[in-house]
Coordinates of C-alpha atoms and ligand atoms in Angstrom, one line a residue:
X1 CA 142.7 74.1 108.0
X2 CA 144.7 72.6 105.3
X3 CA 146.2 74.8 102.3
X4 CA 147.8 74.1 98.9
X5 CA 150.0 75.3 96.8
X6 CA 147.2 77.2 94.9
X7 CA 145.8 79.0 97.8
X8 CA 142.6 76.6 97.8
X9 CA 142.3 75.7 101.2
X10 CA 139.5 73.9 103.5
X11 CA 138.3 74.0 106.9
X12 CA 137.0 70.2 107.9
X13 CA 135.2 72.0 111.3
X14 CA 133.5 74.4 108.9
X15 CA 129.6 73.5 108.5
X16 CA 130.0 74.3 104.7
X17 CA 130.8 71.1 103.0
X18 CA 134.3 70.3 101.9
X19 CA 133.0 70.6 97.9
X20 CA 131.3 73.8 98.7
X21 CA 134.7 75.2 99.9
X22 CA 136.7 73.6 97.4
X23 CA 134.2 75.3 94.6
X24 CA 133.5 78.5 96.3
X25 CA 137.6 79.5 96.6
X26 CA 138.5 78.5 93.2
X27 CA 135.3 80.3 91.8
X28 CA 136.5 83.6 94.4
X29 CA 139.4 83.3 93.2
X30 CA 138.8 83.5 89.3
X31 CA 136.7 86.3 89.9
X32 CA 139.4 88.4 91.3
X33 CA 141.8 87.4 88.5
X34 CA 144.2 86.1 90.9
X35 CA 143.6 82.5 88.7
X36 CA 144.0 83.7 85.0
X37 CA 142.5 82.2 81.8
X38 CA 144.2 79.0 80.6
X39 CA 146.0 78.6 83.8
X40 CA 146.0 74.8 84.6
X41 CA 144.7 73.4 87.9
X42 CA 146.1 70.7 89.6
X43 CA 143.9 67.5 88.7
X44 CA 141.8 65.7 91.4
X45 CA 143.6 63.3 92.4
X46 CA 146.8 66.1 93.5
X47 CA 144.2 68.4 94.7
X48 CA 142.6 66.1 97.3
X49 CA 146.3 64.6 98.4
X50 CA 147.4 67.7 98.8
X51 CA 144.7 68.9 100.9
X52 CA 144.3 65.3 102.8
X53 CA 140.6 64.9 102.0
X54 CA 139.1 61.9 100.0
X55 CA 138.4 62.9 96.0
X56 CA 135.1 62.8 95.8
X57 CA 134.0 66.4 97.2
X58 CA 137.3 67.8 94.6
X59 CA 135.3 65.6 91.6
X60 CA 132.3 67.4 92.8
X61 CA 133.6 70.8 93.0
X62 CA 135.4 70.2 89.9
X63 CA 132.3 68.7 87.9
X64 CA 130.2 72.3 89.1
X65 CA 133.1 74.7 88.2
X66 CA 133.0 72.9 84.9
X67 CA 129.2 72.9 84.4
X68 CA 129.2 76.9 85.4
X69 CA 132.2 77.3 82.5
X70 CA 135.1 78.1 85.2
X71 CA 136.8 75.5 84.4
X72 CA 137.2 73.6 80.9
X73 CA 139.0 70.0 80.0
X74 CA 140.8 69.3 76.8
X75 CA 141.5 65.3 76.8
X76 CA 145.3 64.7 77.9
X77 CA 146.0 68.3 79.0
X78 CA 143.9 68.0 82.5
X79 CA 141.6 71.1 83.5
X80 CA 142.2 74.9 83.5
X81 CA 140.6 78.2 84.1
X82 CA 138.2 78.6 80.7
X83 CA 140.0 80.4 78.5
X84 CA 137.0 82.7 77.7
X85 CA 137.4 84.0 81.2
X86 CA 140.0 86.7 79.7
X87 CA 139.2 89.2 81.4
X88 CA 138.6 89.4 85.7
X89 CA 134.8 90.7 86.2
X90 CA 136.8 92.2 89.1
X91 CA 139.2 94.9 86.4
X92 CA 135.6 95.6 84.4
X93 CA 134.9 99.0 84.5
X94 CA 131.4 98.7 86.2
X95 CA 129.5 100.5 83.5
X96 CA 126.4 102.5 83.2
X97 CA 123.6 100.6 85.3
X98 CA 120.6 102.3 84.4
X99 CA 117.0 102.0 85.7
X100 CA 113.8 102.7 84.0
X101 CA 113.1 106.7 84.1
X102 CA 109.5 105.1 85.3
X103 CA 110.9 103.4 88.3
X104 CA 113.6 105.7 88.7
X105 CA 110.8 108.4 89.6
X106 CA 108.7 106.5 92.0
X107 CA 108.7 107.6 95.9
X108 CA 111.4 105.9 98.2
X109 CA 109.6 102.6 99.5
X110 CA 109.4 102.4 102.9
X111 CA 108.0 99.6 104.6
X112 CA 104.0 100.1 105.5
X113 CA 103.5 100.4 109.3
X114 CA 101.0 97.8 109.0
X115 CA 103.9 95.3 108.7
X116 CA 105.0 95.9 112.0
X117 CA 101.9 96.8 114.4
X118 CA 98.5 96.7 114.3
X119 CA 97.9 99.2 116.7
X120 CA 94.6 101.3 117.4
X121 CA 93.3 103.6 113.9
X122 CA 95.0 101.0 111.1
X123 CA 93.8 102.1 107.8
X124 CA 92.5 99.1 105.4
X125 CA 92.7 96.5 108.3
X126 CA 89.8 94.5 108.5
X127 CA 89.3 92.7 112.5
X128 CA 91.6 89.9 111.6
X129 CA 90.7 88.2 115.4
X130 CA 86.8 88.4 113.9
X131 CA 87.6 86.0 110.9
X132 CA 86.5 82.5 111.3
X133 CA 89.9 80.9 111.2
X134 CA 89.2 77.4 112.0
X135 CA 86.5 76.9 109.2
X136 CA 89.2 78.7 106.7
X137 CA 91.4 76.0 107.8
X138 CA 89.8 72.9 107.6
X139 CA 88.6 74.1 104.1
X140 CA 91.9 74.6 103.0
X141 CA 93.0 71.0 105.0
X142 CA 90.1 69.3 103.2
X143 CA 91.4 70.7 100.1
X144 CA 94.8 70.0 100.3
X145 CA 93.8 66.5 101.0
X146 CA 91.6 66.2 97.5
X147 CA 94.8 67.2 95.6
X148 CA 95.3 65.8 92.1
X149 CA 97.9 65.9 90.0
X150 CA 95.6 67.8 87.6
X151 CA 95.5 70.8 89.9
X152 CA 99.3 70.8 90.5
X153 CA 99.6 72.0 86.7
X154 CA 99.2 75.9 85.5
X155 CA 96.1 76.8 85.7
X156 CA 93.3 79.5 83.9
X157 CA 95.3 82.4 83.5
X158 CA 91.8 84.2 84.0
X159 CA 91.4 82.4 87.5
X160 CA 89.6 79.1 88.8
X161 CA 86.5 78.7 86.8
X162 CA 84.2 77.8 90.2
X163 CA 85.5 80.8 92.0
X164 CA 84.8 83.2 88.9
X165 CA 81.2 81.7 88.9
X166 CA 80.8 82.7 92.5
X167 CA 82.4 85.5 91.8
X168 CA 80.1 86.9 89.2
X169 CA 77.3 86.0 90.9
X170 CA 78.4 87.9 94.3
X171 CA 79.0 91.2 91.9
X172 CA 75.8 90.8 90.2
X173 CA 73.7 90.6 93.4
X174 CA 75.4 92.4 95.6
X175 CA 76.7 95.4 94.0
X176 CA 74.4 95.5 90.8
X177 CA 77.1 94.8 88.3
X178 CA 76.2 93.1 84.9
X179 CA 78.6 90.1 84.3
X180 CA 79.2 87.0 83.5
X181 CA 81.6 84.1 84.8
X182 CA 83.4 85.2 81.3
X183 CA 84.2 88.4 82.1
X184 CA 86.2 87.7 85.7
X185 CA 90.0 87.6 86.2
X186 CA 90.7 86.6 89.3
X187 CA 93.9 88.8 90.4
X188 CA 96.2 89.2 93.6
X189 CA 94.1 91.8 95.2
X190 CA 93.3 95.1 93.8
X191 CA 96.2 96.6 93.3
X192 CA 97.3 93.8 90.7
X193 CA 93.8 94.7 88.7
X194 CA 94.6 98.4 88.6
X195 CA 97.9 97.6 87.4
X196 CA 96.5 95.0 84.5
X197 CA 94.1 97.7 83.5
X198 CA 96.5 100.7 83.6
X199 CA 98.7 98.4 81.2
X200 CA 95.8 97.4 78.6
X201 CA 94.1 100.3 78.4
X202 CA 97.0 103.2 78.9
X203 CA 99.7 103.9 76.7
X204 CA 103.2 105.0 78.3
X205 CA 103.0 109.0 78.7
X206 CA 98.6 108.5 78.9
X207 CA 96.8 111.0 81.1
X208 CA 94.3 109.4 83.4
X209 CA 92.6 111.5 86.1
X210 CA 93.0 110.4 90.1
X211 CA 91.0 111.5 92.8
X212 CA 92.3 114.3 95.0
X213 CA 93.3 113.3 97.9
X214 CA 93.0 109.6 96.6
X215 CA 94.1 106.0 97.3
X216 CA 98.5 106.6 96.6
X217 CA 99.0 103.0 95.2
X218 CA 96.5 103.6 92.2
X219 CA 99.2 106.8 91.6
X220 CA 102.1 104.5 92.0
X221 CA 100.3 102.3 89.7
X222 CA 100.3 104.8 87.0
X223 CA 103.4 106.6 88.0
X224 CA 104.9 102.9 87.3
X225 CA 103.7 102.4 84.0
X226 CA 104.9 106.0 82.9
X227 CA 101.3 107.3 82.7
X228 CA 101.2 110.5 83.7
X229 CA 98.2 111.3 86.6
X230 CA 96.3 113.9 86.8
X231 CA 94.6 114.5 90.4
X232 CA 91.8 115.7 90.2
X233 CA 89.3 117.1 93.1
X234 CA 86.9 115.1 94.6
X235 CA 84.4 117.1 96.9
X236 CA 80.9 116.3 98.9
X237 CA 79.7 114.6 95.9
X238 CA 83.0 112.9 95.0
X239 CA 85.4 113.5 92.2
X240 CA 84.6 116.9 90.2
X241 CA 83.9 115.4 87.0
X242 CA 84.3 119.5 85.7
X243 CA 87.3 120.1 87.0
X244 CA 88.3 117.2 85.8
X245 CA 87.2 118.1 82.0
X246 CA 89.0 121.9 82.6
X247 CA 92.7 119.9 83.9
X248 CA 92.7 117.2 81.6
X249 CA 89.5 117.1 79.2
X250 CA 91.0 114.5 76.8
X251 CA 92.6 112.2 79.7
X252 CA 92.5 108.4 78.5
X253 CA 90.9 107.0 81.6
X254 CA 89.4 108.4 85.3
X255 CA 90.4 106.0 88.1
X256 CA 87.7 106.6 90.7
X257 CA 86.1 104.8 94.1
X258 CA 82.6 105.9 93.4
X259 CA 81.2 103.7 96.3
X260 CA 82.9 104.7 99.5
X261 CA 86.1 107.5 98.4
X262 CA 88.8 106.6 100.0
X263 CA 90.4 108.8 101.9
X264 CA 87.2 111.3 102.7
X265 CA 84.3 108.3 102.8
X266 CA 82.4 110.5 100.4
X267 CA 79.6 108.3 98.1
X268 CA 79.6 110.1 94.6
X269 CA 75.9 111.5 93.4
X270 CA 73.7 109.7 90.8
X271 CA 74.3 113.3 88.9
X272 CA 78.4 113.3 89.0
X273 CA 78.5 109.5 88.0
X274 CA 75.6 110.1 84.9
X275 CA 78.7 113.1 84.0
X276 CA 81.6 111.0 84.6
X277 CA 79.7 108.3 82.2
X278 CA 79.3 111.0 80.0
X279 CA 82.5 112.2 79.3
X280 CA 83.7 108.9 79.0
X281 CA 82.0 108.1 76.3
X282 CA 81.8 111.8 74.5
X283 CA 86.2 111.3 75.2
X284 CA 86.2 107.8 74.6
X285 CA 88.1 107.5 78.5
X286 CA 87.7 104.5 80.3
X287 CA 86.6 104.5 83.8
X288 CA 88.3 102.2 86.3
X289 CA 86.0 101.7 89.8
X290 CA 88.3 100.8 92.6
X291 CA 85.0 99.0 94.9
X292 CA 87.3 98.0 97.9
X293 CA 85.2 98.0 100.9
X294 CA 81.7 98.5 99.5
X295 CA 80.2 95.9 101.6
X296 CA 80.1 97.5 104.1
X297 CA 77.6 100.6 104.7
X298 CA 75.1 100.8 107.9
X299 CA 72.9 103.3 107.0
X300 CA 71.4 101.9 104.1
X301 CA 72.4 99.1 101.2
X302 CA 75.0 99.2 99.2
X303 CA 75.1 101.3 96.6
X304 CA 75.3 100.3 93.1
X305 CA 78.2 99.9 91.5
X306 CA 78.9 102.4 88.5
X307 CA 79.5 99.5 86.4
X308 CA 75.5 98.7 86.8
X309 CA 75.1 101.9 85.0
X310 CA 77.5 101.6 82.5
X311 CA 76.1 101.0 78.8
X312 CA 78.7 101.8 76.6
X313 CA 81.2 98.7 78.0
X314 CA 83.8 101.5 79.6
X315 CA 84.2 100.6 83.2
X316 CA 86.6 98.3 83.9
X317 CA 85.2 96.9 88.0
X318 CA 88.0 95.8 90.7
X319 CA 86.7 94.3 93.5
X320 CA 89.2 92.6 96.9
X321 CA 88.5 90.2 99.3
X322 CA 91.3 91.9 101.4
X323 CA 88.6 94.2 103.5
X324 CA 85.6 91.2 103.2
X325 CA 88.1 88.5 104.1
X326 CA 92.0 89.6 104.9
X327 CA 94.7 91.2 103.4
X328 CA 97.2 88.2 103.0
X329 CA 94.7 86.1 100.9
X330 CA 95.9 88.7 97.7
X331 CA 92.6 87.9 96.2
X332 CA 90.8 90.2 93.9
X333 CA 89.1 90.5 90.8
X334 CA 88.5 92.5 87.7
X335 CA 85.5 92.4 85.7
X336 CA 86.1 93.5 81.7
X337 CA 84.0 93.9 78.7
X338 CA 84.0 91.0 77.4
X339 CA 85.3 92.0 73.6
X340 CA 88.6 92.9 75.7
X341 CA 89.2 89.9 78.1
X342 CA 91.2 88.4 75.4
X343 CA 93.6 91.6 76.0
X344 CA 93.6 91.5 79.7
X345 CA 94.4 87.6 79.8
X346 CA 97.6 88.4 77.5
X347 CA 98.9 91.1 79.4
X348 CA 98.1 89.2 82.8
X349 CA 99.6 85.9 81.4
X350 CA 102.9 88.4 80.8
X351 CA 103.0 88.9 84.0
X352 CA 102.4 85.9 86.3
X353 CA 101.1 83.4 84.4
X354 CA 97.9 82.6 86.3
X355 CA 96.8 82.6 89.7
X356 CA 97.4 80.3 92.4
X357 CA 94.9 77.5 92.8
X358 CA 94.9 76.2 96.3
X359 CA 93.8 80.1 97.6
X360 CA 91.5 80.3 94.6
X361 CA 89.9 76.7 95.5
X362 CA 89.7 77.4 99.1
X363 CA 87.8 80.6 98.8
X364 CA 85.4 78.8 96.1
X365 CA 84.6 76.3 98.8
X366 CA 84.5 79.1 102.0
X367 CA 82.0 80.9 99.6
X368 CA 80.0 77.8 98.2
X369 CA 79.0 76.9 101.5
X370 CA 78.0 80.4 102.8
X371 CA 80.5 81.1 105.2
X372 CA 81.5 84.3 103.3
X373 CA 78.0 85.9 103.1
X374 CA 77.8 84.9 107.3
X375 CA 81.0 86.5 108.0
X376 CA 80.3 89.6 105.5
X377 CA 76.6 90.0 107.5
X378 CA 78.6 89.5 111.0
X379 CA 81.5 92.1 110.2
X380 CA 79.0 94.6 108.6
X381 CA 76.9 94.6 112.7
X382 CA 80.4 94.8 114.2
X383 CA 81.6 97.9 111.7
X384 CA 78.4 99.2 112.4
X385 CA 79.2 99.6 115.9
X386 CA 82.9 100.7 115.9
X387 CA 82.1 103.2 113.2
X388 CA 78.8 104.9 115.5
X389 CA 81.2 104.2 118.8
X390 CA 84.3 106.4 116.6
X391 CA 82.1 108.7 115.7
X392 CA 80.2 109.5 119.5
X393 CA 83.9 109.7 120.7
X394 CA 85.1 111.9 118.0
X395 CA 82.0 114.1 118.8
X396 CA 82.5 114.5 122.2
X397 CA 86.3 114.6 122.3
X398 CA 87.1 116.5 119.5
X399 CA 83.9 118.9 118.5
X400 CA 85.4 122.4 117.1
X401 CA 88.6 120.7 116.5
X402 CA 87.7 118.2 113.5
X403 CA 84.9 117.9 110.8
X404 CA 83.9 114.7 110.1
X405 CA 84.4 113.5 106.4
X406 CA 82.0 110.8 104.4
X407 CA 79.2 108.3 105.1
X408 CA 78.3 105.9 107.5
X409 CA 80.4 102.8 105.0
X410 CA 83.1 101.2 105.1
X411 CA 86.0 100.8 107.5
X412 CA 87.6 104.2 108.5
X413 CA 86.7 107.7 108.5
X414 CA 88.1 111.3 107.8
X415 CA 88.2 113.7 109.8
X416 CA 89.6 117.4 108.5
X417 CA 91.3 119.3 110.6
X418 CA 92.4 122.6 108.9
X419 CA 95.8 124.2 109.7
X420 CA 97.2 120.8 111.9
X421 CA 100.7 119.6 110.6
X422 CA 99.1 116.3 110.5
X423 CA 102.0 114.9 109.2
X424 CA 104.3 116.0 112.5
X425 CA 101.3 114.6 114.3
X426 CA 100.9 111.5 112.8
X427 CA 104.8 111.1 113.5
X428 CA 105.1 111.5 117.0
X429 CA 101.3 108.9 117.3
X430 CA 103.4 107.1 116.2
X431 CA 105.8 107.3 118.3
X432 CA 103.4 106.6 121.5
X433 CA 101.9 103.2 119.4
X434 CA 99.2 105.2 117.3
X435 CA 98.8 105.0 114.0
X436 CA 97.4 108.1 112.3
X437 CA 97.5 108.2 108.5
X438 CA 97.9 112.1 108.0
X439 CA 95.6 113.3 105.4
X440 CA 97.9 114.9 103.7
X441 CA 99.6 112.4 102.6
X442 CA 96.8 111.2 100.6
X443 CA 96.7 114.5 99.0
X444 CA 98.5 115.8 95.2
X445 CA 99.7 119.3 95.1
X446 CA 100.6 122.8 97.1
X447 CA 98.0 122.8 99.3
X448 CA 96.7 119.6 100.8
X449 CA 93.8 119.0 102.8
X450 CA 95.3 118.6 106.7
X451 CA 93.4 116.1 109.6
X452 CA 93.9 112.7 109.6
X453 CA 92.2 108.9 107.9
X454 CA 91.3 106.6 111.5
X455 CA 90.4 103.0 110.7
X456 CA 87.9 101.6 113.0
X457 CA 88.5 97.7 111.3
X458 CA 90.9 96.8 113.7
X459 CA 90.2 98.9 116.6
X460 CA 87.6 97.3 119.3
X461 CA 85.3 100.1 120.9
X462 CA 87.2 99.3 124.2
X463 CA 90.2 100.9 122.8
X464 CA 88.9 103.9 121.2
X465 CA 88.0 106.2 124.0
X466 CA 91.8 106.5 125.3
X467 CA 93.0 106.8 121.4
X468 CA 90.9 109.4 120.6
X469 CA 91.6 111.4 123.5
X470 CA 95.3 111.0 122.8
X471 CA 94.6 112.4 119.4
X472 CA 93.1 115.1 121.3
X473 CA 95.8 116.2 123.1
X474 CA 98.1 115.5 120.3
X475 CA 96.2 117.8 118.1
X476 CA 96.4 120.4 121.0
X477 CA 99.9 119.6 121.5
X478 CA 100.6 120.3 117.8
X479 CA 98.6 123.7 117.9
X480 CA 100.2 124.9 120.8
X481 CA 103.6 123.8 119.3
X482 CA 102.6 125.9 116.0
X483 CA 101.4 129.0 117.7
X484 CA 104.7 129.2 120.3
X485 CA 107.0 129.3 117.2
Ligands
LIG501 C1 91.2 102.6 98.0 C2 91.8 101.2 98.2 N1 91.7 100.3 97.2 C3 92.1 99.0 97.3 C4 92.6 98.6 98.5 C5 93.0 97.1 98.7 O1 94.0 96.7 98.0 P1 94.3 95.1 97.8 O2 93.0 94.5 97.3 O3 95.4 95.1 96.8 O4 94.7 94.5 99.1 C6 92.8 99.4 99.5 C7 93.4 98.9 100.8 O5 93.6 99.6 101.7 C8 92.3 100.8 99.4 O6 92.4 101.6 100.4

């Protein structure tokens, strides 16, 4: 270690370069005030004899300090500390850092479980070990491969017009919405479409209705945006459209998963969608359908979108391809009236531009050449059988403990278990490697539904019998627990 007069010292065993240390000390050193404004540095030349190292890493460390505005050089008076630097950040009073009262009152984040396991009963996780991995890499090789220069530059801020195509076409069979290639913006999953449609259509301070219990990132959504939510009750036939009307009659928007409810699994009736339409238009709301996992149903085929029964242009359709293909991919879509894409591609473009092409290009191609309707068919057979599997466990295991919640569809199911701290439960699952999402964490106000949301995506029948009998005893556990206090 060598030292000069000015306290700027290097190490030469050090794996940070010589320049680095040379720039980093001076720079450390101006921040703390302990080099003032004005004050002259040695030049170069002293600096590097000083030290015993060559001049070229002191030119360099010199030429960034003097780029960044640490140091300044008048000709035939050398190089000092800037003179604007009058003041050490160090001595600044640190001030008032405020946040946004909208962020400000979001829930702590806390990093999702799913980042860390994927244990038996993950909610939202398709069978990742199911997906045809080798064909989705030799796409994306192939594609990577056909590369031009032309696809390195932004592109459609409404999303890669092949993929909308296919897109629009998908929706319009399969899930009876009217649409054209026009009206798709290809997002990053859902969660970005509710969070483009909660900016265009909601003002700051906006009532919009949620389902209670309901999906909590659409309420984070909101909650974000300084909307305030309103939860509203969702029963048998899905969200009470008349409660609804009696919490919040002139609310700007509903926010509803009409196809499959998540977390109960409830499909909403032809006669509470014809009233939410209703209102909609009598209010002038807008509706937002949240269609996540709509593929999949066993019992019967998918039901029709809302959208498909929308004639008044007020539902705003968000489909994923994180359930139908996997969560990583962050792809999604929203399908708009087409008098307000213009809108949706100005606040989307405010946000992130447009969305990236290889993922967008790759999926085009997995979809073009019918490897997404195969796997869609193959996963529908396989959720088929996990769901009937769950459910002949759940029957046997844990009759006159649980009801179960919702329709043979989509990836999980609810069961309600009245008077369980499902919360306390769900903690110590997880403490033995199960992962129970508590129902009532899914729920707004005093007094939430109690039981527990089990996905059967992830979980391979082979697993379930043991997990559900844990759950049994843990349920037991918990009641025996309750009544000893
Ligand atoms: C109700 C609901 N909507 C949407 C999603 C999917 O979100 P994304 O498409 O952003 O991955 C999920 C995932 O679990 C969900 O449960």
């Amino acid at each position: 270690m060598t030292t000069s007069p000015l306290l700027i010292s290097v190490d030469r065993r050090s794996r940070t370069p010589v320049f680095r240390q040379v720039y980093e000390t001076f720079r450390r050193r101006i921040l703390r005030g302990e080099l003032r404004a004005g004050e002259h540095v040695p030049s170069s030349r002293d600096l590097a004899r000083t030290l015993g190292i060559s001049r070229l890493p002191v030119l360099n460390a010199y030429a960034q300090l003097l780029a960044e505005g640490y140091f300044e050089t008048r000709r035939g008076d050398g190089t000092y500390v800037a003179p604007s630097l009058s003041r050490p950040a160090r001595l600044l009073p640190r001030g008032e850092r405020r946040i946004a009262a909208h962020a400000a009152a979001l829930p702590p984040y806390q990093r999702p479980v799913w980042a860390e396991m994927l244990g038996p009963f993950q909610i939202g996780q398709p069978d990742l070990h199911s997906f045809p991995i080798e064909i989705w890499s030799r796409l994306a090789a192939r594609d990577a491969r056909r590369t031009r220069v032309k696809a390195l530059q932004y592109g459609d801020p409404q999303g890669f017009a092949p993929l909308r195509e296919l897109v629009a076409q998908y929706v319009r069979l399969s899930r009876g919405v009217r649409c054209e290639a026009s009206q798709v913006l290809v997002t990053s999953g859902s969660q970005q479409g509710l969070d483009i449609a909660a900016r265009v259509l909601l003002d700051p301070g906006a009532e919009a209705w949620i389902e209670n219990p309901g999906y909590w990132l659409v309420r984070h959504a909101l909650q974000a945006h300084g909307c305030a939510d309103v939860p509203v009750p969702v029963d048998g036939e899905g969200l009470d459209v008349n409660a609804g009307v009696r919490l919040a009659r002139k609310a700007r928007a509903a926010f509803v998963a009409p196809s499959h409810q998540y977390p109960l699994g409830v499909t909403m009736s032809a006669a509470r969608r014809m009233q939410l339409l209703a209102w909609a238009q009598r209010e002038g709301a807008w509706i937002v359908e949240d269609d996540y996992d709509s593929e999949y149903r066993y019992d019967s085929r998918p039901i029709t979108a809302l959208h498909g029964l929308d004639d008044h242009a007020r539902v705003i359709y968000i489909g994923t391809f994180s359930k139908v293909m996997f969560p990583s991919l962050r792809l999604g879509y929203l399908i708009v009236p087409s008098d307000l894409v213009e809108r949706f591609l100005a606040v989307r473009q405010a946000m992130d531009l447009c969305p990236s092409h290889a993922v967008q290009s790759t999926m085009a191609e997995f979809m073009r050449e019918g490897h997404f309707a195969r796997h869609v068919r193959r996963m529908r057979a396989l959720y088929a059988s996990r769901r009937a599997a769950l459910a002949a466990f759940v029957e046997r295991e844990l009759s006159g403990r649980v009801t179960v919640m919702g329709d043979p569809a989509g990836m999980h199911i609810a069961l309600l278990a009245p008077g369980c701290d499902d919360g306390a439960i769900a903690a110590q699952a997880l403490r033995e490697g199960l992962l129970l999402s508590p129902l009532s964490a899914s729920c707004s106000g005093p007094s939430p539904l109690r039981g527990f949301v089990l996905g059967f995506g992830n979980t391979p029948t082979a697993r379930m019998e043991v997990a559900v009998k844990r759950l049994r005893k843990l349920i037991d556990e918990g009641s025996g627990a309750r009544q000893a206090h």
